[in-house]
Amino acid sequence: VAASLLPERELGANQWRVVLVLVDISDLQHLERVRTDFVANVTHEMRSPLAAIVGFGETMTDETDGFSEVAKRCLDRILTNSHRLTNILDDLVRLSRLENAGDVQHEAIDLRAKLESICTSFRELSDDKHQTLRLDHEALPSRLSVDAALLEQAIKNLLDNAIKYTPEGGTVAVEARVVERTLTIDVSDDGPGIPLEHQQRIFERFYRVDSARSRAVGGTGLGLAIVKHAAALHGGQVVLESRPGAGTRFSLRIPLEEWR
Ligand code: ADP
């Protein structure tokens, strides 16, 4: 049952007439369960045939001697699109695991070292685009209790987007700190920014500001949905600040007291 309390009329100083609304949401919850189970089953069933397509396709690339140019181009397109589909399936599996997950797995980790290794793994991508990639984690305590895998996935998705959508020569920064028992990790860039009318919706599955462009840079459309779930599972949130032409900042905020 979902309950909400709505103020109806002020009766006097600090006195209100309120309406308590109780709604039976069992059917909605059941439908949501059916949806997530369906997605989990479909993605699972699609993985093996797709792995076979990729496997046979890759074998063929070593045997293209008698192939015409058109056949070679077709094979290339088959492989590119199979890899895209594999990425989408992997992200769908990640998302459905998060949707079905009950709990986060806390462990005390050195988040500074974790952030350094994440940034190192993205250095090649940012160097290729002649971007500056900055990391500021001085204000972090030496050890923090977090769900390391979940947090790593969220930070990677944000960093991947920042590098992908920021043009050559831009700057991408990761800044992490703990203030008043809230862990804040900001991933910011000086890229194109996100228009206000899209900001509410970009956390939805497959929602993109510019579909053609996002596909061209290799996205699955699921990255931010995963980030939002990862934050929510920690009892936290993702805050977006962005203006077209003035860059973007995604801020992952995780209250430490909830799960320490
Ligand atoms: P995708 O795989 O398409 O990147 P995401 O869920 O990660 O999917 O992001 C959704 C959309 O949000 C992107 O397609 C892009 O339009 C927009 N977006 C995300 N991050 C940024 C960013 N740092 N700068 C500009 N646009 C962004």
PDB file of C-alpha atoms and ligand atoms in Angstrom:
ATOM      1  CA  VAL A   1       0.000   0.000   0.000  1.00  0.00           C
ATOM      2  CA  ALA A   2       1.287   3.487  -0.887  1.00  0.00           C
ATOM      3  CA  ALA A   3       0.265   6.193   1.559  1.00  0.00           C
ATOM      4  CA  SER A   4       0.381   9.958   1.057  1.00  0.00           C
ATOM      5  CA  LEU A   5      -0.699  12.786   3.327  1.00  0.00           C
ATOM      6  CA  LEU A   6      -2.091  15.862   1.571  1.00  0.00           C
ATOM      7  CA  PRO A   7      -2.829  19.198   3.305  1.00  0.00           C
ATOM      8  CA  GLU A   8      -6.383  20.273   2.454  1.00  0.00           C
ATOM      9  CA  ARG A   9      -7.158  23.425   4.439  1.00  0.00           C
ATOM     10  CA  GLU A  10      -5.527  25.514   7.163  1.00  0.00           C
ATOM     11  CA  LEU A  11      -7.815  25.615  10.208  1.00  0.00           C
ATOM     12  CA  GLY A  12      -5.766  27.909  12.407  1.00  0.00           C
ATOM     13  CA  ALA A  13      -2.262  28.452  13.762  1.00  0.00           C
ATOM     14  CA  ASN A  14      -0.416  25.172  13.135  1.00  0.00           C
ATOM     15  CA  GLN A  15      -3.705  23.353  12.560  1.00  0.00           C
ATOM     16  CA  TRP A  16      -4.492  21.714   9.253  1.00  0.00           C
ATOM     17  CA  ARG A  17      -7.218  19.513   7.862  1.00  0.00           C
ATOM     18  CA  VAL A  18      -5.356  16.756   5.993  1.00  0.00           C
ATOM     19  CA  VAL A  19      -6.392  13.932   3.693  1.00  0.00           C
ATOM     20  CA  LEU A  20      -4.723  10.554   4.018  1.00  0.00           C
ATOM     21  CA  VAL A  21      -4.751   8.686   0.692  1.00  0.00           C
ATOM     22  CA  LEU A  22      -4.069   4.942   0.691  1.00  0.00           C
ATOM     23  CA  VAL A  23      -3.635   3.244  -2.667  1.00  0.00           C
ATOM     24  CA  ASP A  24      -3.391  -0.501  -3.251  1.00  0.00           C
ATOM     25  CA  ILE A  25      -0.339  -0.846  -5.538  1.00  0.00           C
ATOM     26  CA  SER A  26      -0.070  -4.682  -5.444  1.00  0.00           C
ATOM     27  CA  ASP A  27      -1.012  -4.965  -9.137  1.00  0.00           C
ATOM     28  CA  LEU A  28       1.538  -2.310 -10.109  1.00  0.00           C
ATOM     29  CA  GLN A  29       4.257  -4.083  -8.142  1.00  0.00           C
ATOM     30  CA  HIS A  30       3.299  -7.391  -9.713  1.00  0.00           C
ATOM     31  CA  LEU A  31       3.484  -5.863 -13.214  1.00  0.00           C
ATOM     32  CA  GLU A  32       6.879  -4.335 -12.432  1.00  0.00           C
ATOM     33  CA  ARG A  33       8.101  -7.746 -11.284  1.00  0.00           C
ATOM     34  CA  VAL A  34       6.808  -9.390 -14.482  1.00  0.00           C
ATOM     35  CA  ARG A  35       8.596  -6.723 -16.545  1.00  0.00           C
ATOM     36  CA  THR A  36      11.979  -7.101 -14.829  1.00  0.00           C
ATOM     37  CA  ASP A  37      11.748 -10.939 -14.919  1.00  0.00           C
ATOM     38  CA  PHE A  38      10.878 -10.800 -18.630  1.00  0.00           C
ATOM     39  CA  VAL A  39      13.862  -8.549 -19.417  1.00  0.00           C
ATOM     40  CA  ALA A  40      16.179 -10.783 -17.366  1.00  0.00           C
ATOM     41  CA  ASN A  41      14.963 -13.924 -19.212  1.00  0.00           C
ATOM     42  CA  VAL A  42      15.104 -12.391 -22.696  1.00  0.00           C
ATOM     43  CA  THR A  43      18.622 -11.029 -22.214  1.00  0.00           C
ATOM     44  CA  HIS A  44      19.780 -14.367 -20.838  1.00  0.00           C
ATOM     45  CA  GLU A  45      18.301 -16.285 -23.806  1.00  0.00           C
ATOM     46  CA  MET A  46      19.799 -13.870 -26.364  1.00  0.00           C
ATOM     47  CA  ARG A  47      23.347 -14.089 -25.068  1.00  0.00           C
ATOM     48  CA  SER A  48      24.264 -17.547 -26.469  1.00  0.00           C
ATOM     49  CA  PRO A  49      23.059 -17.021 -30.079  1.00  0.00           C
ATOM     50  CA  LEU A  50      24.713 -13.599 -30.117  1.00  0.00           C
ATOM     51  CA  ALA A  51      27.993 -15.051 -28.827  1.00  0.00           C
ATOM     52  CA  ALA A  52      27.794 -17.602 -31.696  1.00  0.00           C
ATOM     53  CA  ILE A  53      27.270 -14.823 -34.301  1.00  0.00           C
ATOM     54  CA  VAL A  54      30.269 -12.884 -32.947  1.00  0.00           C
ATOM     55  CA  GLY A  55      32.395 -16.045 -32.757  1.00  0.00           C
ATOM     56  CA  PHE A  56      31.659 -17.211 -36.323  1.00  0.00           C
ATOM     57  CA  GLY A  57      31.949 -13.647 -37.645  1.00  0.00           C
ATOM     58  CA  GLU A  58      35.380 -13.223 -36.071  1.00  0.00           C
ATOM     59  CA  THR A  59      36.510 -16.564 -37.486  1.00  0.00           C
ATOM     60  CA  MET A  60      35.407 -15.408 -40.958  1.00  0.00           C
ATOM     61  CA  THR A  61      37.523 -12.228 -40.735  1.00  0.00           C
ATOM     62  CA  ASP A  62      40.614 -14.472 -40.887  1.00  0.00           C
ATOM     63  CA  GLU A  63      39.318 -16.207 -44.052  1.00  0.00           C
ATOM     64  CA  THR A  64      38.332 -13.320 -46.352  1.00  0.00           C
ATOM     65  CA  ASP A  65      40.703 -14.092 -49.262  1.00  0.00           C
ATOM     66  CA  GLY A  66      38.045 -14.889 -51.883  1.00  0.00           C
ATOM     67  CA  PHE A  67      35.610 -12.229 -50.567  1.00  0.00           C
ATOM     68  CA  SER A  68      34.470  -9.269 -52.674  1.00  0.00           C
ATOM     69  CA  GLU A  69      34.841  -5.756 -51.194  1.00  0.00           C
ATOM     70  CA  VAL A  70      31.084  -5.659 -50.605  1.00  0.00           C
ATOM     71  CA  ALA A  71      31.169  -8.960 -48.698  1.00  0.00           C
ATOM     72  CA  LYS A  72      34.070  -7.682 -46.548  1.00  0.00           C
ATOM     73  CA  ARG A  73      32.158  -4.485 -45.752  1.00  0.00           C
ATOM     74  CA  CYS A  74      29.037  -6.505 -44.869  1.00  0.00           C
ATOM     75  CA  LEU A  75      31.050  -8.737 -42.534  1.00  0.00           C
ATOM     76  CA  ASP A  76      32.532  -5.662 -40.893  1.00  0.00           C
ATOM     77  CA  ARG A  77      29.041  -4.199 -40.319  1.00  0.00           C
ATOM     78  CA  ILE A  78      27.748  -7.517 -38.954  1.00  0.00           C
ATOM     79  CA  LEU A  79      30.545  -7.564 -36.376  1.00  0.00           C
ATOM     80  CA  THR A  80      30.198  -3.885 -35.404  1.00  0.00           C
ATOM     81  CA  ASN A  81      26.467  -4.297 -34.835  1.00  0.00           C
ATOM     82  CA  SER A  82      26.891  -7.608 -32.993  1.00  0.00           C
ATOM     83  CA  HIS A  83      29.340  -5.917 -30.613  1.00  0.00           C
ATOM     84  CA  ARG A  84      26.846  -3.075 -30.097  1.00  0.00           C
ATOM     85  CA  LEU A  85      24.119  -5.567 -29.304  1.00  0.00           C
ATOM     86  CA  THR A  86      26.458  -7.395 -26.902  1.00  0.00           C
ATOM     87  CA  ASN A  87      27.089  -4.109 -25.038  1.00  0.00           C
ATOM     88  CA  ILE A  88      23.348  -3.417 -24.834  1.00  0.00           C
ATOM     89  CA  LEU A  89      22.665  -6.918 -23.479  1.00  0.00           C
ATOM     90  CA  ASP A  90      25.478  -6.591 -20.916  1.00  0.00           C
ATOM     91  CA  ASP A  91      24.017  -3.278 -19.696  1.00  0.00           C
ATOM     92  CA  LEU A  92      20.480  -4.739 -19.618  1.00  0.00           C
ATOM     93  CA  VAL A  93      21.739  -7.624 -17.481  1.00  0.00           C
ATOM     94  CA  ARG A  94      23.503  -5.156 -15.149  1.00  0.00           C
ATOM     95  CA  LEU A  95      20.354  -3.057 -14.876  1.00  0.00           C
ATOM     96  CA  SER A  96      18.026  -5.983 -14.208  1.00  0.00           C
ATOM     97  CA  ARG A  97      20.429  -7.276 -11.525  1.00  0.00           C
ATOM     98  CA  LEU A  98      20.277  -3.846  -9.856  1.00  0.00           C
ATOM     99  CA  GLU A  99      16.493  -3.728 -10.166  1.00  0.00           C
ATOM    100  CA  ASN A 100      16.212  -7.111  -8.468  1.00  0.00           C
ATOM    101  CA  ALA A 101      18.968  -6.512  -5.927  1.00  0.00           C
ATOM    102  CA  GLY A 102      17.764  -6.197  -2.365  1.00  0.00           C
ATOM    103  CA  ASP A 103      20.907  -4.953  -0.747  1.00  0.00           C
ATOM    104  CA  VAL A 104      24.315  -3.395  -1.253  1.00  0.00           C
ATOM    105  CA  GLN A 105      27.469  -5.280  -0.277  1.00  0.00           C
ATOM    106  CA  HIS A 106      29.531  -3.027   1.989  1.00  0.00           C
ATOM    107  CA  GLU A 107      33.259  -3.400   2.249  1.00  0.00           C
ATOM    108  CA  ALA A 108      35.937  -1.089   3.594  1.00  0.00           C
ATOM    109  CA  ILE A 109      38.011   0.041   0.631  1.00  0.00           C
ATOM    110  CA  ASP A 110      40.643   2.588  -0.246  1.00  0.00           C
ATOM    111  CA  LEU A 111      38.452   4.750  -2.484  1.00  0.00           C
ATOM    112  CA  ARG A 112      41.398   6.974  -3.412  1.00  0.00           C
ATOM    113  CA  ALA A 113      43.254   4.007  -4.925  1.00  0.00           C
ATOM    114  CA  LYS A 114      40.051   2.838  -6.614  1.00  0.00           C
ATOM    115  CA  LEU A 115      39.507   6.271  -8.213  1.00  0.00           C
ATOM    116  CA  GLU A 116      43.128   6.367  -9.374  1.00  0.00           C
ATOM    117  CA  SER A 117      42.808   2.977 -11.075  1.00  0.00           C
ATOM    118  CA  ILE A 118      39.489   3.966 -12.706  1.00  0.00           C
ATOM    119  CA  CYS A 119      41.050   7.173 -14.080  1.00  0.00           C
ATOM    120  CA  THR A 120      44.104   5.246 -15.293  1.00  0.00           C
ATOM    121  CA  SER A 121      41.835   2.852 -17.214  1.00  0.00           C
ATOM    122  CA  PHE A 122      40.230   5.846 -18.997  1.00  0.00           C
ATOM    123  CA  ARG A 123      43.501   7.689 -19.655  1.00  0.00           C
ATOM    124  CA  GLU A 124      43.968   6.144 -23.100  1.00  0.00           C
ATOM    125  CA  LEU A 125      40.494   7.265 -24.216  1.00  0.00           C
ATOM    126  CA  SER A 126      40.985  10.836 -22.970  1.00  0.00           C
ATOM    127  CA  ASP A 127      44.535  11.017 -24.396  1.00  0.00           C
ATOM    128  CA  ASP A 128      43.182   9.915 -27.785  1.00  0.00           C
ATOM    129  CA  LYS A 129      40.924  12.978 -27.693  1.00  0.00           C
ATOM    130  CA  HIS A 130      43.712  15.220 -26.335  1.00  0.00           C
ATOM    131  CA  GLN A 131      41.586  15.892 -23.250  1.00  0.00           C
ATOM    132  CA  THR A 132      42.806  16.799 -19.790  1.00  0.00           C
ATOM    133  CA  LEU A 133      41.604  14.276 -17.198  1.00  0.00           C
ATOM    134  CA  ARG A 134      41.899  15.591 -13.610  1.00  0.00           C
ATOM    135  CA  LEU A 135      41.404  13.723 -10.350  1.00  0.00           C
ATOM    136  CA  ASP A 136      41.014  15.447  -6.991  1.00  0.00           C
ATOM    137  CA  HIS A 137      40.512  13.074  -4.064  1.00  0.00           C
ATOM    138  CA  GLU A 138      42.603  14.774  -1.358  1.00  0.00           C
ATOM    139  CA  ALA A 139      39.594  15.335   0.903  1.00  0.00           C
ATOM    140  CA  LEU A 140      38.734  11.627   1.123  1.00  0.00           C
ATOM    141  CA  PRO A 141      39.365   9.565   4.259  1.00  0.00           C
ATOM    142  CA  SER A 142      41.824   6.708   3.707  1.00  0.00           C
ATOM    143  CA  ARG A 143      39.147   4.011   4.033  1.00  0.00           C
ATOM    144  CA  LEU A 144      35.437   4.073   3.309  1.00  0.00           C
ATOM    145  CA  SER A 145      32.728   1.458   3.568  1.00  0.00           C
ATOM    146  CA  VAL A 146      31.022   1.243   0.170  1.00  0.00           C
ATOM    147  CA  ASP A 147      29.737  -1.300  -2.333  1.00  0.00           C
ATOM    148  CA  ALA A 148      32.917  -1.140  -4.389  1.00  0.00           C
ATOM    149  CA  ALA A 149      31.637  -2.884  -7.542  1.00  0.00           C
ATOM    150  CA  LEU A 150      28.443  -0.841  -7.674  1.00  0.00           C
ATOM    151  CA  LEU A 151      30.196   2.458  -7.104  1.00  0.00           C
ATOM    152  CA  GLU A 152      32.900   1.616  -9.634  1.00  0.00           C
ATOM    153  CA  GLN A 153      30.274   0.863 -12.297  1.00  0.00           C
ATOM    154  CA  ALA A 154      28.486   4.176 -11.634  1.00  0.00           C
ATOM    155  CA  ILE A 155      31.698   6.239 -11.759  1.00  0.00           C
ATOM    156  CA  LYS A 156      32.845   4.465 -14.936  1.00  0.00           C
ATOM    157  CA  ASN A 157      29.540   5.184 -16.677  1.00  0.00           C
ATOM    158  CA  LEU A 158      29.738   8.893 -15.767  1.00  0.00           C
ATOM    159  CA  LEU A 159      33.383   9.161 -16.788  1.00  0.00           C
ATOM    160  CA  ASP A 160      32.776   7.296 -20.036  1.00  0.00           C
ATOM    161  CA  ASN A 161      29.978   9.742 -20.922  1.00  0.00           C
ATOM    162  CA  ALA A 162      32.037  12.807 -19.960  1.00  0.00           C
ATOM    163  CA  ILE A 163      34.889  11.723 -22.254  1.00  0.00           C
ATOM    164  CA  LYS A 164      32.560  10.549 -25.045  1.00  0.00           C
ATOM    165  CA  TYR A 165      30.469  13.703 -25.244  1.00  0.00           C
ATOM    166  CA  THR A 166      33.255  16.243 -24.643  1.00  0.00           C
ATOM    167  CA  PRO A 167      35.010  17.339 -27.835  1.00  0.00           C
ATOM    168  CA  GLU A 168      38.728  17.057 -28.511  1.00  0.00           C
ATOM    169  CA  GLY A 169      40.921  19.158 -26.229  1.00  0.00           C
ATOM    170  CA  GLY A 170      38.294  19.494 -23.474  1.00  0.00           C
ATOM    171  CA  THR A 171      38.651  18.946 -19.742  1.00  0.00           C
ATOM    172  CA  VAL A 172      37.069  16.187 -17.647  1.00  0.00           C
ATOM    173  CA  ALA A 173      37.379  16.198 -13.857  1.00  0.00           C
ATOM    174  CA  VAL A 174      36.605  13.741 -11.062  1.00  0.00           C
ATOM    175  CA  GLU A 175      36.377  15.264  -7.591  1.00  0.00           C
ATOM    176  CA  ALA A 176      35.579  13.217  -4.483  1.00  0.00           C
ATOM    177  CA  ARG A 177      35.115  14.329  -0.878  1.00  0.00           C
ATOM    178  CA  VAL A 178      33.237  13.514   2.313  1.00  0.00           C
ATOM    179  CA  VAL A 179      31.369  16.423   3.858  1.00  0.00           C
ATOM    180  CA  GLU A 180      28.963  15.992   6.771  1.00  0.00           C
ATOM    181  CA  ARG A 181      28.914  12.208   6.375  1.00  0.00           C
ATOM    182  CA  THR A 182      27.964  12.410   2.716  1.00  0.00           C
ATOM    183  CA  LEU A 183      30.297  10.992   0.106  1.00  0.00           C
ATOM    184  CA  THR A 184      30.170  13.210  -2.974  1.00  0.00           C
ATOM    185  CA  ILE A 185      31.773  12.236  -6.269  1.00  0.00           C
ATOM    186  CA  ASP A 186      31.508  14.863  -9.007  1.00  0.00           C
ATOM    187  CA  VAL A 187      32.229  14.016 -12.622  1.00  0.00           C
ATOM    188  CA  SER A 188      32.292  17.192 -14.676  1.00  0.00           C
ATOM    189  CA  ASP A 189      33.206  18.233 -18.183  1.00  0.00           C
ATOM    190  CA  ASP A 190      33.296  21.337 -20.349  1.00  0.00           C
ATOM    191  CA  GLY A 191      31.454  19.619 -23.209  1.00  0.00           C
ATOM    192  CA  PRO A 192      28.220  20.583 -24.994  1.00  0.00           C
ATOM    193  CA  GLY A 193      25.952  20.419 -21.926  1.00  0.00           C
ATOM    194  CA  ILE A 194      22.419  19.012 -21.737  1.00  0.00           C
ATOM    195  CA  PRO A 195      19.389  21.204 -22.575  1.00  0.00           C
ATOM    196  CA  LEU A 196      17.014  21.728 -19.636  1.00  0.00           C
ATOM    197  CA  GLU A 197      14.074  20.047 -21.379  1.00  0.00           C
ATOM    198  CA  HIS A 198      16.019  16.746 -21.556  1.00  0.00           C
ATOM    199  CA  GLN A 199      17.497  16.780 -18.055  1.00  0.00           C
ATOM    200  CA  GLN A 200      14.573  15.029 -16.317  1.00  0.00           C
ATOM    201  CA  ARG A 201      14.430  12.234 -18.860  1.00  0.00           C
ATOM    202  CA  ILE A 202      18.053  11.258 -19.534  1.00  0.00           C
ATOM    203  CA  PHE A 203      18.008   8.855 -16.560  1.00  0.00           C
ATOM    204  CA  GLU A 204      15.301   6.797 -18.282  1.00  0.00           C
ATOM    205  CA  ARG A 205      16.304   3.623 -20.112  1.00  0.00           C
ATOM    206  CA  PHE A 206      17.265   4.312 -23.747  1.00  0.00           C
ATOM    207  CA  TYR A 207      16.509   8.044 -23.553  1.00  0.00           C
ATOM    208  CA  ARG A 208      19.042  10.142 -25.436  1.00  0.00           C
ATOM    209  CA  VAL A 209      19.326  13.819 -26.293  1.00  0.00           C
ATOM    210  CA  ASP A 210      20.569  13.041 -29.788  1.00  0.00           C
ATOM    211  CA  SER A 211      20.070   9.371 -30.723  1.00  0.00           C
ATOM    212  CA  ALA A 212      22.154   9.386 -33.898  1.00  0.00           C
ATOM    213  CA  ARG A 213      25.092  11.057 -32.168  1.00  0.00           C
ATOM    214  CA  SER A 214      24.930   8.822 -29.087  1.00  0.00           C
ATOM    215  CA  ARG A 215      24.858   5.704 -31.257  1.00  0.00           C
ATOM    216  CA  ALA A 216      27.780   7.015 -33.277  1.00  0.00           C
ATOM    217  CA  VAL A 217      29.879   7.442 -30.110  1.00  0.00           C
ATOM    218  CA  GLY A 218      28.949   3.916 -29.021  1.00  0.00           C
ATOM    219  CA  GLY A 219      26.471   4.314 -26.156  1.00  0.00           C
ATOM    220  CA  THR A 220      23.840   1.799 -25.075  1.00  0.00           C
ATOM    221  CA  GLY A 221      21.356   4.346 -23.676  1.00  0.00           C
ATOM    222  CA  LEU A 222      21.404   2.548 -20.316  1.00  0.00           C
ATOM    223  CA  GLY A 223      24.434   4.106 -18.600  1.00  0.00           C
ATOM    224  CA  LEU A 224      22.620   6.765 -16.585  1.00  0.00           C
ATOM    225  CA  ALA A 225      19.748   4.428 -15.640  1.00  0.00           C
ATOM    226  CA  ILE A 226      22.418   2.182 -14.084  1.00  0.00           C
ATOM    227  CA  VAL A 227      24.012   5.157 -12.281  1.00  0.00           C
ATOM    228  CA  LYS A 228      20.629   6.214 -10.865  1.00  0.00           C
ATOM    229  CA  HIS A 229      19.884   2.708  -9.569  1.00  0.00           C
ATOM    230  CA  ALA A 230      23.353   2.344  -8.062  1.00  0.00           C
ATOM    231  CA  ALA A 231      22.910   5.635  -6.169  1.00  0.00           C
ATOM    232  CA  ALA A 232      19.374   4.740  -5.022  1.00  0.00           C
ATOM    233  CA  LEU A 233      20.511   1.336  -3.726  1.00  0.00           C
ATOM    234  CA  HIS A 234      22.970   3.213  -1.491  1.00  0.00           C
ATOM    235  CA  GLY A 235      20.152   5.481  -0.289  1.00  0.00           C
ATOM    236  CA  GLY A 236      21.721   8.300  -2.306  1.00  0.00           C
ATOM    237  CA  GLN A 237      20.998  10.306  -5.441  1.00  0.00           C
ATOM    238  CA  VAL A 238      22.522  11.727  -8.612  1.00  0.00           C
ATOM    239  CA  VAL A 239      22.325  15.487  -9.049  1.00  0.00           C
ATOM    240  CA  LEU A 240      22.732  16.961 -12.525  1.00  0.00           C
ATOM    241  CA  GLU A 241      23.845  20.513 -13.249  1.00  0.00           C
ATOM    242  CA  SER A 242      24.245  21.421 -16.886  1.00  0.00           C
ATOM    243  CA  ARG A 243      23.743  24.203 -19.359  1.00  0.00           C
ATOM    244  CA  PRO A 244      24.134  24.006 -23.132  1.00  0.00           C
ATOM    245  CA  GLY A 245      27.557  25.324 -24.011  1.00  0.00           C
ATOM    246  CA  ALA A 246      28.701  25.445 -20.375  1.00  0.00           C
ATOM    247  CA  GLY A 247      29.442  21.779 -19.662  1.00  0.00           C
ATOM    248  CA  THR A 248      27.914  19.198 -17.369  1.00  0.00           C
ATOM    249  CA  ARG A 249      28.376  18.048 -13.792  1.00  0.00           C
ATOM    250  CA  PHE A 250      26.923  14.808 -12.445  1.00  0.00           C
ATOM    251  CA  SER A 251      27.183  14.607  -8.681  1.00  0.00           C
ATOM    252  CA  LEU A 252      26.852  11.230  -6.983  1.00  0.00           C
ATOM    253  CA  ARG A 253      25.798  11.797  -3.354  1.00  0.00           C
ATOM    254  CA  ILE A 254      25.828   8.902  -0.927  1.00  0.00           C
ATOM    255  CA  PRO A 255      24.891   9.298   2.746  1.00  0.00           C
ATOM    256  CA  LEU A 256      27.410   7.311   4.767  1.00  0.00           C
ATOM    257  CA  GLU A 257      25.364   6.879   7.945  1.00  0.00           C
ATOM    258  CA  GLU A 258      22.669   4.852   6.148  1.00  0.00           C
ATOM    259  CA  TRP A 259      24.860   1.835   5.600  1.00  0.00           C
ATOM    260  CA  ARG A 260      27.790   2.080   7.975  1.00  0.00           C
TER     261      ARG A 260
HETATM  262  P1  ADP B   1      24.365   6.640 -23.736  1.00  0.00           P
HETATM  263  O1  ADP B   1      24.802   5.236 -23.811  1.00  0.00           O
HETATM  264  O2  ADP B   1      23.535   7.087 -24.908  1.00  0.00           O
HETATM  265  O3  ADP B   1      25.494   7.563 -23.417  1.00  0.00           O
HETATM  266  P2  ADP B   1      23.402   7.268 -21.066  1.00  0.00           P
HETATM  267  O4  ADP B   1      22.234   6.745 -20.296  1.00  0.00           O
HETATM  268  O5  ADP B   1      24.747   7.067 -20.474  1.00  0.00           O
HETATM  269  O6  ADP B   1      23.306   6.630 -22.519  1.00  0.00           O
HETATM  270  O7  ADP B   1      23.180   8.823 -21.331  1.00  0.00           O
HETATM  271  C1  ADP B   1      21.928   9.270 -21.837  1.00  0.00           C
HETATM  272  C2  ADP B   1      22.093  10.508 -22.684  1.00  0.00           C
HETATM  273  O8  ADP B   1      22.475  11.618 -21.844  1.00  0.00           O
HETATM  274  C3  ADP B   1      23.199  10.436 -23.736  1.00  0.00           C
HETATM  275  O9  ADP B   1      22.751   9.794 -24.903  1.00  0.00           O
HETATM  276  C4  ADP B   1      23.537  11.891 -23.958  1.00  0.00           C
HETATM  277  O10 ADP B   1      22.596  12.450 -24.850  1.00  0.00           O
HETATM  278  C5  ADP B   1      23.305  12.524 -22.569  1.00  0.00           C
HETATM  279  N1  ADP B   1      24.563  12.697 -21.790  1.00  0.00           N
HETATM  280  C6  ADP B   1      25.020  11.900 -20.792  1.00  0.00           C
HETATM  281  N2  ADP B   1      26.153  12.383 -20.275  1.00  0.00           N
HETATM  282  C7  ADP B   1      26.447  13.514 -20.947  1.00  0.00           C
HETATM  283  C8  ADP B   1      27.503  14.480 -20.865  1.00  0.00           C
HETATM  284  N3  ADP B   1      28.504  14.374 -19.974  1.00  0.00           N
HETATM  285  N4  ADP B   1      27.459  15.546 -21.727  1.00  0.00           N
HETATM  286  C9  ADP B   1      26.449  15.677 -22.622  1.00  0.00           C
HETATM  287  N5  ADP B   1      25.419  14.794 -22.744  1.00  0.00           N
HETATM  288  C10 ADP B   1      25.414  13.729 -21.927  1.00  0.00           C
END
